[in-house]
C-alpha cells in the first residue's frame, strides 16, 4: 500500500536547545544505542544547574529569603540529587526510599522536606531524626510526629502544616480551616518537641493567580500562628511552575486543529487532556509572575507581603528544574504501512514516556536520526526548519524523500498490548523512518522517564546516562549510577 502525499499535520517542534543539539550532532546517541542495545535516557545536568540558578536569582531579585527543594518524584536519577547537594539546594521526598537516596547522595537532613499524605512511621522517624522539614497533612499525622519527636528525644520535629486550598476543596491533601485552627493549638501545646515553621500547599494545575491567592492565605496563617507563640516564618508554595516545550503559535495551531483523524486508530483526546505544552510565562519567569501577583484581598504583590511579614518562600519544583535536562532514545525495530500513515514499533514501551499515566500523550515531536549514516556513507542531510517565531532548528537525517507530509507515523511499543503507544499522534517526519533508525524524544527529564517504568515482558528498564559537554569538543558520558 503506497503512503500517499497528504497535508502536513500540525507538529509540536521542541524549542531550540543548543545543548541537546550538540549531543544530537556528536554521534554519541547512535553509539550509546549500539552499546545498550535498547532504549535509554540521557541527562544534561548543566540544564538543571541553570534552572536552579535562575529560580534562585528571582528570589534574590525580589529580596526574599527562600529555599528551592527539588521534587524528587519528577525523575529518579541520582545526578539531580548530587547537583542539589553540590549547590546547597533542598530535596522534596515522599517516601523512606527517596529520603535514603537523598541522604546517600550527600543532601543534608535539614535540607529535606517530606511531603505526601499519611506518611508511614519509618519515614516520620527518619525525618525527625534527620532534622527534615515535614509537611503535615492531617491532625493524626501531627500527633504521630509529636509522639515520634518525644519518643526519639533527639531533636524537635520541624513541621509545616499543609493547607487544603479553598479553590480545590476536593483535593485529598491538606487540612481544612477548622483542622488548621485545631492543629495550631496542638502545636502550641507540644512545646519544645515541635518547631512549627509555617504552612505549605501544592495546587494541581498551573494557574499563577490561584497560587498567589493560597500563598496570601498561608502568610495570614503564619501571622495567626505567631500570635500563638509559634515560629511560623516560612511558607511552601509546592511545585507547579509550568514550562514551555514548544512555541506559542505551534501550540495554538495544534489545539485548534487536532482531531481524531490525526491519531492512530482514530483515538481522540480533548484539548484539556494535554499538559499545557506552551505557557506565556514559564520556569523562573513563572516564579517572577507569581511574586508580582496580588493575592486575593491584598493590594500588594506577593513578594511585598512576604518581605514585609518576614516570611521566607520555599518552592518544590520538579518539572521546572528539569526543563531541557535530557531526552529519551528509542530504536525503531519495525515499520508497517497503514492507510495514509506508517506504524512504527520501537524497542521500548510507553511506560518510559509517562504522560500515558494521565490518559494523555507526550506531544513534543521526536527527532529521527539514522545510526547507519556515518558507517555506510549514506548522505546525512541537514534538514533545517523554521517555526512560526522564526526560530531555526536543524535536524540531521538521511536524504529527505517525497513530498512534505508524506511520512507520517504513529509510534507503538514492543509489547503485545494494543494500547501501548508512545505516540498515537501521526507525527510528520522529514523522511520515511526505517528499521534501525533512532527516535529521540526531547525534553523528557521531567516526569516522562521513569514515573511509570516497569520491566513488562522482562524488557530491561532503560539505563540513564549523564552527559558532560562542558568545555569539551566531544561530549563524554557515564552511567547515572556507578555499579560496584
Ligand atoms: C507536594 C508536591 N510538591 C511538588 C510537586 C512538584 O510539582 P512540579 O513538578 O509540577 O513542579 C508535586 C507534584 O505533584 C507535589 O505533589
CSV table of C-alpha atoms and ligand atoms in Angstrom, one decimal:
chain,number,residue,atom,x,y,z
A,1,UNK,CA,0.0,0.0,0.0
A,2,UNK,CA,1.5,3.3,-1.0
A,3,UNK,CA,1.8,6.1,1.5
A,4,UNK,CA,0.2,9.0,-0.3
A,5,UNK,CA,1.1,12.6,-0.2
A,6,UNK,CA,-1.0,14.3,2.4
A,7,UNK,CA,-1.0,17.7,4.1
A,8,UNK,CA,1.5,18.2,7.0
A,9,UNK,CA,-0.3,17.7,10.3
A,10,UNK,CA,0.3,20.2,13.0
A,11,UNK,CA,3.5,19.4,14.7
A,12,UNK,CA,4.9,20.4,18.1
A,13,UNK,CA,8.6,21.3,17.4
A,14,UNK,CA,10.6,21.4,20.6
A,15,UNK,CA,12.0,24.8,21.5
A,16,UNK,CA,15.6,25.3,20.3
A,17,UNK,CA,18.1,23.8,22.8
A,18,UNK,CA,21.8,24.2,21.8
A,19,UNK,CA,23.0,21.7,24.4
A,20,UNK,CA,20.7,18.9,23.2
A,21,UNK,CA,21.6,19.9,19.6
A,22,UNK,CA,25.3,19.5,20.4
A,23,UNK,CA,24.6,16.0,21.8
A,24,UNK,CA,22.5,15.1,18.7
A,25,UNK,CA,25.2,16.3,16.4
A,26,UNK,CA,28.0,14.5,18.1
A,27,UNK,CA,27.0,10.9,17.1
A,28,UNK,CA,27.1,9.9,20.8
A,29,UNK,CA,23.4,8.8,20.9
A,30,UNK,CA,24.0,6.4,18.0
A,31,UNK,CA,27.0,4.9,19.8
A,32,UNK,CA,25.1,4.6,23.1
A,33,UNK,CA,22.1,2.9,21.4
A,34,UNK,CA,24.5,0.4,19.9
A,35,UNK,CA,26.2,-0.1,23.3
A,36,UNK,CA,22.9,-0.6,25.3
A,37,UNK,CA,21.0,-2.5,22.6
A,38,UNK,CA,17.8,-0.9,23.8
A,39,UNK,CA,16.2,2.4,24.8
A,40,UNK,CA,18.0,4.8,27.1
A,41,UNK,CA,17.6,8.2,28.6
A,42,UNK,CA,20.3,10.9,28.5
A,43,UNK,CA,20.6,13.5,31.2
A,44,UNK,CA,22.0,17.0,30.9
A,45,UNK,CA,22.9,18.2,34.4
A,46,UNK,CA,24.1,21.6,33.3
A,47,UNK,CA,20.5,22.5,32.4
A,48,UNK,CA,19.4,21.5,35.9
A,49,UNK,CA,22.1,23.8,37.4
A,50,UNK,CA,21.0,26.7,35.1
A,51,UNK,CA,17.3,26.2,36.1
A,52,UNK,CA,18.2,26.2,39.8
A,53,UNK,CA,20.3,29.3,39.4
A,54,UNK,CA,17.5,31.1,37.5
A,55,UNK,CA,14.9,30.3,40.3
A,56,UNK,CA,17.3,31.5,43.0
A,57,UNK,CA,18.1,34.7,41.0
A,58,UNK,CA,14.4,35.5,41.0
A,59,UNK,CA,14.2,35.1,44.8
A,60,UNK,CA,17.3,37.3,45.2
A,61,UNK,CA,16.0,39.9,42.8
A,62,UNK,CA,12.9,40.1,45.0
A,63,UNK,CA,15.0,40.4,48.1
A,64,UNK,CA,13.4,37.2,49.6
A,65,UNK,CA,14.8,34.5,51.8
A,66,UNK,CA,13.9,31.1,50.5
A,67,UNK,CA,14.9,27.6,49.5
A,68,UNK,CA,14.4,25.6,46.4
A,69,UNK,CA,13.6,21.9,47.0
A,70,UNK,CA,13.9,19.6,44.0
A,71,UNK,CA,10.7,17.4,43.8
A,72,UNK,CA,12.5,14.1,43.5
A,73,UNK,CA,9.4,12.2,42.2
A,74,UNK,CA,9.9,14.0,38.9
A,75,UNK,CA,13.0,11.9,38.0
A,76,UNK,CA,14.7,9.2,40.0
A,77,UNK,CA,18.3,9.7,38.6
A,78,UNK,CA,20.9,10.2,41.3
A,79,UNK,CA,22.6,13.1,39.4
A,80,UNK,CA,19.9,15.6,40.3
A,81,UNK,CA,20.2,14.9,44.0
A,82,UNK,CA,24.0,15.2,43.6
A,83,UNK,CA,23.6,18.6,42.0
A,84,UNK,CA,21.3,19.7,44.9
A,85,UNK,CA,24.0,18.5,47.4
A,86,UNK,CA,26.6,20.4,45.4
A,87,UNK,CA,24.6,23.6,45.3
A,88,UNK,CA,23.1,23.5,48.8
A,89,UNK,CA,19.6,23.1,47.4
A,90,UNK,CA,16.9,21.0,49.1
A,91,UNK,CA,15.1,17.9,48.0
A,92,UNK,CA,11.3,17.2,48.4
A,93,UNK,CA,10.9,13.5,49.2
A,94,UNK,CA,7.8,11.5,49.8
A,95,UNK,CA,9.0,8.0,50.9
A,96,UNK,CA,11.7,6.5,53.0
A,97,UNK,CA,13.4,5.3,49.8
A,98,UNK,CA,13.5,8.8,48.4
A,99,UNK,CA,14.8,10.1,51.7
A,100,UNK,CA,17.5,7.5,51.9
A,101,UNK,CA,18.5,8.2,48.3
A,102,UNK,CA,18.8,11.9,49.0
A,103,UNK,CA,20.9,11.4,52.2
A,104,UNK,CA,23.0,8.8,50.4
A,105,UNK,CA,23.9,11.2,47.6
A,106,UNK,CA,25.0,13.9,50.0
A,107,UNK,CA,22.0,16.1,50.8
A,108,UNK,CA,21.8,17.1,54.5
A,109,UNK,CA,18.8,16.0,56.5
A,110,UNK,CA,17.9,19.6,57.3
A,111,UNK,CA,17.7,20.3,53.5
A,112,UNK,CA,14.9,17.8,53.0
A,113,UNK,CA,11.2,18.5,53.0
A,114,UNK,CA,9.0,15.4,53.4
A,115,UNK,CA,5.6,15.7,51.6
A,116,UNK,CA,2.8,13.2,50.8
A,117,UNK,CA,-0.2,12.1,52.8
A,118,UNK,CA,-0.3,9.8,55.8
A,119,UNK,CA,3.4,9.2,55.9
A,120,UNK,CA,4.5,5.8,57.2
A,121,UNK,CA,6.1,5.6,60.7
A,122,UNK,CA,9.5,4.7,59.3
A,123,UNK,CA,9.5,7.8,57.1
A,124,UNK,CA,8.4,10.0,60.0
A,125,UNK,CA,11.1,8.5,62.4
A,126,UNK,CA,13.8,9.1,59.8
A,127,UNK,CA,12.6,12.6,59.0
A,128,UNK,CA,12.5,13.7,62.7
A,129,UNK,CA,15.9,12.1,63.4
A,130,UNK,CA,17.5,13.8,60.3
A,131,UNK,CA,16.0,17.2,61.1
A,132,UNK,CA,14.0,17.3,57.9
A,133,UNK,CA,11.0,19.6,57.5
A,134,UNK,CA,7.7,17.6,57.5
A,135,UNK,CA,4.7,18.9,55.6
A,136,UNK,CA,2.0,17.6,58.0
A,137,UNK,CA,-1.2,16.5,56.1
A,138,UNK,CA,-3.7,15.7,58.9
A,139,UNK,CA,-4.3,16.1,62.6
A,140,UNK,CA,-3.5,12.4,63.2
A,141,UNK,CA,-0.2,12.8,61.5
A,142,UNK,CA,0.6,15.8,63.6
A,143,UNK,CA,0.0,13.7,66.7
A,144,UNK,CA,2.3,11.0,65.4
A,145,UNK,CA,5.0,13.5,64.6
A,146,UNK,CA,4.8,14.9,68.1
A,147,UNK,CA,4.9,11.4,69.6
A,148,UNK,CA,7.9,10.5,67.4
A,149,UNK,CA,9.8,13.6,68.5
A,150,UNK,CA,9.0,12.9,72.2
A,151,UNK,CA,10.0,9.3,71.8
A,152,UNK,CA,13.2,10.0,69.9
A,153,UNK,CA,14.4,12.6,72.4
A,154,UNK,CA,16.9,13.6,69.7
A,155,UNK,CA,15.7,16.9,68.4
A,156,UNK,CA,12.4,18.8,67.9
A,157,UNK,CA,10.3,17.8,64.9
A,158,UNK,CA,10.2,20.6,62.2
A,159,UNK,CA,6.8,20.9,60.6
A,160,UNK,CA,4.8,22.9,58.1
A,161,UNK,CA,1.0,22.5,58.2
A,162,UNK,CA,-0.4,21.7,54.8
A,163,UNK,CA,-3.3,23.8,53.8
A,164,UNK,CA,-6.3,22.5,51.9
A,165,UNK,CA,-6.7,25.2,49.2
A,166,UNK,CA,-10.2,26.8,49.2
A,167,UNK,CA,-10.0,26.7,45.3
A,168,UNK,CA,-9.5,22.9,45.3
A,169,UNK,CA,-11.9,21.8,48.1
A,170,UNK,CA,-12.0,18.2,46.7
A,171,UNK,CA,-8.2,17.7,47.0
A,172,UNK,CA,-7.3,14.8,49.2
A,173,UNK,CA,-4.4,16.7,50.6
A,174,UNK,CA,-4.2,19.3,53.3
A,175,UNK,CA,-6.0,20.5,56.5
A,176,UNK,CA,-9.4,22.3,56.4
A,177,UNK,CA,-9.7,25.7,58.1
A,178,UNK,CA,-11.1,24.1,61.3
A,179,UNK,CA,-8.4,21.4,61.3
A,180,UNK,CA,-5.7,24.1,60.9
A,181,UNK,CA,-7.0,26.0,63.9
A,182,UNK,CA,-7.0,22.8,66.0
A,183,UNK,CA,-3.5,22.0,64.7
A,184,UNK,CA,-2.2,25.4,65.7
A,185,UNK,CA,-3.4,24.8,69.3
A,186,UNK,CA,-1.8,21.3,69.4
A,187,UNK,CA,1.4,22.8,68.0
A,188,UNK,CA,1.4,25.4,70.7
A,189,UNK,CA,0.8,22.8,73.4
A,190,UNK,CA,3.5,20.5,72.1
A,191,UNK,CA,6.2,22.9,73.4
A,192,UNK,CA,9.8,22.3,72.5
A,193,UNK,CA,9.1,18.8,70.9
A,194,UNK,CA,7.9,20.7,67.8
A,195,UNK,CA,9.1,23.6,65.7
A,196,UNK,CA,6.1,24.9,63.7
A,197,UNK,CA,7.9,26.6,60.9
A,198,UNK,CA,5.0,27.6,58.8
A,199,UNK,CA,2.5,26.4,56.2
A,200,UNK,CA,2.6,24.6,52.8
A,201,UNK,CA,0.3,23.8,49.9
A,202,UNK,CA,0.5,22.3,46.4
A,203,UNK,CA,-2.1,23.1,43.7
A,204,UNK,CA,-2.9,20.9,40.8
A,205,UNK,CA,-2.7,22.8,37.5
A,206,UNK,CA,-0.6,25.8,36.6
A,207,UNK,CA,-2.7,28.9,37.5
A,208,UNK,CA,-0.4,31.6,38.8
A,209,UNK,CA,-3.1,33.8,40.4
A,210,UNK,CA,-4.6,30.7,42.2
A,211,UNK,CA,-1.1,30.0,43.7
A,212,UNK,CA,-0.7,33.6,44.8
A,213,UNK,CA,-4.2,33.5,46.5
A,214,UNK,CA,-3.3,30.5,48.6
A,215,UNK,CA,0.1,31.9,49.3
A,216,UNK,CA,-1.6,35.0,50.7
A,217,UNK,CA,-3.8,32.8,52.9
A,218,UNK,CA,-0.7,31.0,54.1
A,219,UNK,CA,1.0,34.2,55.1
A,220,UNK,CA,-2.1,35.2,57.1
A,221,UNK,CA,-1.9,31.8,58.8
A,222,UNK,CA,1.8,32.5,59.7
A,223,UNK,CA,0.7,35.7,61.4
A,224,UNK,CA,-2.0,33.8,63.3
A,225,UNK,CA,0.5,31.1,64.4
A,226,UNK,CA,3.0,33.8,65.6
A,227,UNK,CA,0.3,35.3,67.8
A,228,UNK,CA,0.2,31.9,69.5
A,229,UNK,CA,3.9,32.0,70.1
A,230,UNK,CA,4.9,29.7,67.2
A,231,UNK,CA,7.8,30.4,64.9
A,232,UNK,CA,5.9,30.3,61.5
A,233,UNK,CA,8.3,32.2,59.4
A,234,UNK,CA,8.1,30.4,56.0
A,235,UNK,CA,5.6,29.1,53.5
A,236,UNK,CA,6.0,26.5,50.8
A,237,UNK,CA,4.1,27.0,47.6
A,238,UNK,CA,4.8,23.5,46.4
A,239,UNK,CA,5.6,22.9,42.7
A,240,UNK,CA,3.6,23.5,39.6
A,241,UNK,CA,5.8,26.1,37.8
A,242,UNK,CA,4.9,25.4,34.2
A,243,UNK,CA,7.5,25.0,31.4
A,244,UNK,CA,7.2,25.5,27.7
A,245,UNK,CA,8.1,22.7,25.4
A,246,UNK,CA,7.1,24.4,22.2
A,247,UNK,CA,6.3,27.9,20.8
A,248,UNK,CA,3.0,29.6,21.3
A,249,UNK,CA,1.9,29.5,17.6
A,250,UNK,CA,2.6,25.8,17.2
A,251,UNK,CA,0.7,25.1,20.4
A,252,UNK,CA,-2.3,27.2,19.5
A,253,UNK,CA,-2.5,25.7,16.0
A,254,UNK,CA,-2.2,22.2,17.4
A,255,UNK,CA,-5.0,22.8,19.9
A,256,UNK,CA,-7.2,24.5,17.3
A,257,UNK,CA,-6.9,21.8,14.7
A,258,UNK,CA,-6.3,18.4,16.4
A,259,UNK,CA,-9.0,15.8,15.9
A,260,UNK,CA,-9.2,12.0,15.9
A,261,UNK,CA,-8.1,11.7,12.3
A,262,UNK,CA,-4.7,12.9,13.5
A,263,UNK,CA,-4.2,9.8,15.7
A,264,UNK,CA,-3.7,6.1,15.1
A,265,UNK,CA,-6.9,4.1,15.4
A,266,UNK,CA,-8.9,7.4,15.5
A,267,UNK,CA,-8.0,7.8,19.1
A,268,UNK,CA,-9.4,11.1,20.4
A,269,UNK,CA,-8.1,13.5,23.0
A,270,UNK,CA,-9.8,16.6,24.4
A,271,UNK,CA,-7.6,19.7,24.4
A,272,UNK,CA,-7.9,19.7,28.2
A,273,UNK,CA,-6.3,16.2,28.3
A,274,UNK,CA,-2.9,17.6,27.5
A,275,UNK,CA,-0.2,19.2,29.6
A,276,UNK,CA,0.0,22.9,28.5
A,277,UNK,CA,3.0,22.5,26.2
A,278,UNK,CA,3.3,26.2,25.9
A,279,UNK,CA,2.8,28.8,28.7
A,280,UNK,CA,3.0,32.5,28.4
A,281,UNK,CA,5.4,32.6,31.4
A,282,UNK,CA,7.4,29.5,32.4
A,283,UNK,CA,10.1,28.3,34.8
A,284,UNK,CA,11.8,31.2,36.6
A,285,UNK,CA,9.5,33.6,34.6
A,286,UNK,CA,6.5,31.9,36.2
A,287,UNK,CA,8.1,32.4,39.7
A,288,UNK,CA,8.6,36.1,38.9
A,289,UNK,CA,5.0,36.4,37.8
A,290,UNK,CA,3.8,34.6,41.0
A,291,UNK,CA,5.8,37.1,43.1
A,292,UNK,CA,4.3,40.0,41.2
A,293,UNK,CA,0.7,38.8,41.5
A,294,UNK,CA,-1.6,40.3,44.1
A,295,UNK,CA,-3.1,37.7,46.4
A,296,UNK,CA,-6.9,38.0,46.6
A,297,UNK,CA,-7.9,40.6,49.2
A,298,UNK,CA,-4.5,42.3,49.1
A,299,UNK,CA,-3.4,45.4,47.2
A,300,UNK,CA,0.3,44.4,47.5
A,301,UNK,CA,2.3,42.0,45.4
A,302,UNK,CA,3.1,38.6,47.0
A,303,UNK,CA,6.8,39.5,47.1
A,304,UNK,CA,5.9,42.6,49.2
A,305,UNK,CA,3.7,40.6,51.6
A,306,UNK,CA,6.4,38.0,52.1
A,307,UNK,CA,9.2,40.6,52.7
A,308,UNK,CA,7.0,42.8,55.0
A,309,UNK,CA,5.9,39.9,57.1
A,310,UNK,CA,9.4,38.4,57.3
A,311,UNK,CA,8.3,35.2,55.7
A,312,UNK,CA,10.6,33.0,53.6
A,313,UNK,CA,9.5,31.4,50.4
A,314,UNK,CA,10.0,27.7,49.9
A,315,UNK,CA,9.5,26.0,46.5
A,316,UNK,CA,9.2,22.4,45.5
A,317,UNK,CA,9.7,22.4,41.7
A,318,UNK,CA,10.1,19.2,39.8
A,319,UNK,CA,9.4,19.8,36.1
A,320,UNK,CA,10.8,23.4,36.2
A,321,UNK,CA,14.2,22.2,37.4
A,322,UNK,CA,14.3,19.5,34.8
A,323,UNK,CA,13.4,21.7,31.8
A,324,UNK,CA,15.7,20.7,28.9
A,325,UNK,CA,17.7,18.4,31.1
A,326,UNK,CA,17.5,15.3,29.0
A,327,UNK,CA,15.9,13.2,26.3
A,328,UNK,CA,14.8,9.6,25.6
A,329,UNK,CA,16.1,7.5,22.8
A,330,UNK,CA,14.3,4.5,21.2
A,331,UNK,CA,15.3,2.4,18.2
A,332,UNK,CA,12.8,1.6,15.5
A,333,UNK,CA,12.5,-2.2,15.1
A,334,UNK,CA,9.6,-2.4,12.8
A,335,UNK,CA,7.7,-0.3,10.2
A,336,UNK,CA,4.2,-1.1,8.9
A,337,UNK,CA,2.1,0.7,6.4
A,338,UNK,CA,-1.5,1.7,7.2
A,339,UNK,CA,-3.9,3.8,5.2
A,340,UNK,CA,-2.1,7.0,4.8
A,341,UNK,CA,0.5,6.6,7.5
A,342,UNK,CA,3.1,4.3,9.0
A,343,UNK,CA,3.1,2.4,12.2
A,344,UNK,CA,6.5,2.2,13.9
A,345,UNK,CA,7.4,-0.2,16.6
A,346,UNK,CA,10.3,0.8,18.9
A,347,UNK,CA,12.3,-1.2,21.3
A,348,UNK,CA,10.8,0.1,24.5
A,349,UNK,CA,7.4,0.8,26.0
A,350,UNK,CA,5.2,3.8,26.7
A,351,UNK,CA,6.0,3.3,30.3
A,352,UNK,CA,9.2,5.1,29.6
A,353,UNK,CA,7.3,8.1,28.3
A,354,UNK,CA,4.9,8.5,31.1
A,355,UNK,CA,2.3,11.0,30.1
A,356,UNK,CA,0.1,8.0,29.4
A,357,UNK,CA,-0.4,7.9,33.2
A,358,UNK,CA,-2.8,10.8,32.7
A,359,UNK,CA,-4.6,9.2,29.8
A,360,UNK,CA,-2.7,11.7,27.7
A,361,UNK,CA,0.2,11.8,25.3
A,362,UNK,CA,3.7,13.3,25.3
A,363,UNK,CA,3.4,15.7,22.4
A,364,UNK,CA,6.8,17.3,21.5
A,365,UNK,CA,8.0,16.0,18.2
A,366,UNK,CA,10.7,13.3,18.4
A,367,UNK,CA,13.7,13.6,16.1
A,368,UNK,CA,14.5,10.9,13.6
A,369,UNK,CA,18.2,10.0,13.3
A,370,UNK,CA,20.0,7.3,11.3
A,371,UNK,CA,22.7,5.4,13.1
A,372,UNK,CA,23.9,3.9,9.9
A,373,UNK,CA,24.5,7.1,8.1
A,374,UNK,CA,28.1,7.5,9.2
A,375,UNK,CA,29.1,3.9,8.7
A,376,UNK,CA,27.5,3.4,5.3
A,377,UNK,CA,28.3,6.8,4.0
A,378,UNK,CA,24.6,7.4,3.1
A,379,UNK,CA,24.2,11.1,2.9
A,380,UNK,CA,23.2,12.8,6.1
A,381,UNK,CA,21.4,15.9,5.1
A,382,UNK,CA,20.9,18.8,7.4
A,383,UNK,CA,17.1,19.4,7.5
A,384,UNK,CA,16.5,23.0,8.6
A,385,UNK,CA,13.0,24.0,9.6
A,386,UNK,CA,11.8,27.3,10.8
A,387,UNK,CA,8.9,27.6,13.3
A,388,UNK,CA,6.5,30.5,13.2
A,389,UNK,CA,8.6,32.5,15.6
A,390,UNK,CA,11.4,32.4,13.0
A,391,UNK,CA,13.4,30.1,15.2
A,392,UNK,CA,15.6,27.7,13.3
A,393,UNK,CA,16.2,24.1,14.2
A,394,UNK,CA,18.4,21.7,12.4
A,395,UNK,CA,17.7,18.0,12.1
A,396,UNK,CA,20.3,15.6,10.8
A,397,UNK,CA,18.7,12.9,8.8
A,398,UNK,CA,19.1,10.8,5.8
A,399,UNK,CA,18.1,12.3,2.5
A,400,UNK,CA,14.6,13.8,2.6
A,401,UNK,CA,12.4,11.8,0.3
A,402,UNK,CA,9.0,12.6,-1.1
A,403,UNK,CA,6.6,15.5,-0.7
A,404,UNK,CA,6.1,17.2,2.6
A,405,UNK,CA,3.6,15.4,4.8
A,406,UNK,CA,4.2,12.0,3.1
A,407,UNK,CA,6.0,10.5,6.1
A,408,UNK,CA,3.5,10.4,8.9
A,409,UNK,CA,3.9,7.8,11.6
A,410,UNK,CA,2.4,6.8,14.9
A,411,UNK,CA,4.8,5.1,17.4
A,412,UNK,CA,4.0,1.8,19.1
A,413,UNK,CA,5.8,-0.1,21.8
A,414,UNK,CA,7.5,-3.5,21.7
A,415,UNK,CA,4.7,-5.2,23.7
A,416,UNK,CA,1.6,-7.2,22.9
A,417,UNK,CA,-0.8,-4.5,24.2
A,418,UNK,CA,-2.9,-2.6,21.6
A,419,UNK,CA,-2.9,0.5,23.8
A,420,UNK,CA,0.8,0.6,24.4
A,421,UNK,CA,1.6,3.5,22.1
A,422,UNK,CA,4.4,6.0,22.7
A,423,UNK,CA,2.7,8.4,20.2
A,424,UNK,CA,-0.8,7.8,19.0
A,425,UNK,CA,-0.4,11.0,17.0
A,426,UNK,CA,0.7,10.7,13.4
A,427,UNK,CA,3.9,12.6,13.5
A,428,UNK,CA,5.3,14.1,10.3
A,429,UNK,CA,8.9,13.2,9.7
A,430,UNK,CA,11.2,14.7,7.1
A,431,UNK,CA,11.8,11.3,5.5
A,432,UNK,CA,10.5,7.8,5.7
A,433,UNK,CA,11.5,6.2,9.1
A,434,UNK,CA,13.4,2.9,8.7
A,435,UNK,CA,14.2,-0.1,10.8
A,436,UNK,CA,17.3,0.8,12.9
A,437,UNK,CA,16.7,4.5,12.9
A,438,UNK,CA,16.5,6.2,16.3
A,439,UNK,CA,13.7,8.3,17.6
A,440,UNK,CA,14.9,10.9,20.1
A,441,UNK,CA,12.1,12.4,22.3
A,442,UNK,CA,13.2,15.8,23.5
A,443,UNK,CA,13.0,17.3,27.0
A,444,UNK,CA,11.7,14.2,28.8
A,445,UNK,CA,13.5,14.5,32.1
A,446,UNK,CA,10.5,16.0,33.9
A,447,UNK,CA,8.2,13.0,34.8
A,448,UNK,CA,8.5,11.3,31.4
A,449,UNK,CA,11.4,9.0,32.0
A,450,UNK,CA,10.7,6.8,35.0
A,451,UNK,CA,7.4,7.8,36.8
A,452,UNK,CA,5.7,4.7,35.4
A,453,UNK,CA,8.6,2.5,34.3
A,454,UNK,CA,8.2,-1.3,34.5
A,455,UNK,CA,10.1,-4.2,33.2
A,456,UNK,CA,7.0,-5.5,31.5
A,457,UNK,CA,7.7,-8.5,29.2
A,458,UNK,CA,11.1,-8.8,31.0
A,459,UNK,CA,12.2,-5.8,28.9
A,460,UNK,CA,15.1,-4.1,30.7
A,461,UNK,CA,14.5,-0.7,32.2
A,462,UNK,CA,16.2,2.0,30.0
A,463,UNK,CA,19.5,3.0,31.6
A,464,UNK,CA,20.2,6.7,32.2
A,465,UNK,CA,23.4,8.3,31.1
A,466,UNK,CA,24.8,11.6,32.3
A,467,UNK,CA,26.3,13.7,29.6
A,468,UNK,CA,29.0,16.1,30.3
A,469,UNK,CA,29.7,18.5,27.4
A,470,UNK,CA,31.1,21.5,29.2
A,471,UNK,CA,34.2,22.9,27.5
A,472,UNK,CA,35.0,19.8,25.5
A,473,UNK,CA,34.9,19.2,21.8
A,474,UNK,CA,33.1,15.9,22.2
A,475,UNK,CA,30.6,15.1,25.0
A,476,UNK,CA,31.6,12.4,27.4
A,477,UNK,CA,29.2,10.2,29.3
A,478,UNK,CA,28.8,8.0,32.4
A,479,UNK,CA,26.0,5.9,33.8
A,480,UNK,CA,23.9,7.8,36.3
A,481,UNK,CA,24.8,5.2,38.9
A,482,UNK,CA,28.2,3.7,39.1
A,483,UNK,CA,27.7,-0.1,39.7
A,484,UNK,CA,30.0,-1.9,42.1
B,1,LIG,C1,3.7,18.4,47.2
B,1,LIG,C2,4.3,18.5,45.9
B,1,LIG,N1,5.3,19.3,45.7
B,1,LIG,C3,5.9,19.5,44.5
B,1,LIG,C4,5.4,18.8,43.4
B,1,LIG,C5,6.2,19.0,42.0
B,1,LIG,O1,5.4,19.6,41.1
B,1,LIG,P1,6.0,20.1,39.7
B,1,LIG,O2,6.8,19.0,39.1
B,1,LIG,O3,4.8,20.4,38.8
B,1,LIG,O4,6.8,21.3,40.0
B,1,LIG,C6,4.3,18.0,43.5
B,1,LIG,C7,3.8,17.3,42.3
B,1,LIG,O5,2.8,16.5,42.3
B,1,LIG,C8,3.7,17.8,44.8
B,1,LIG,O6,2.7,17.0,45.0
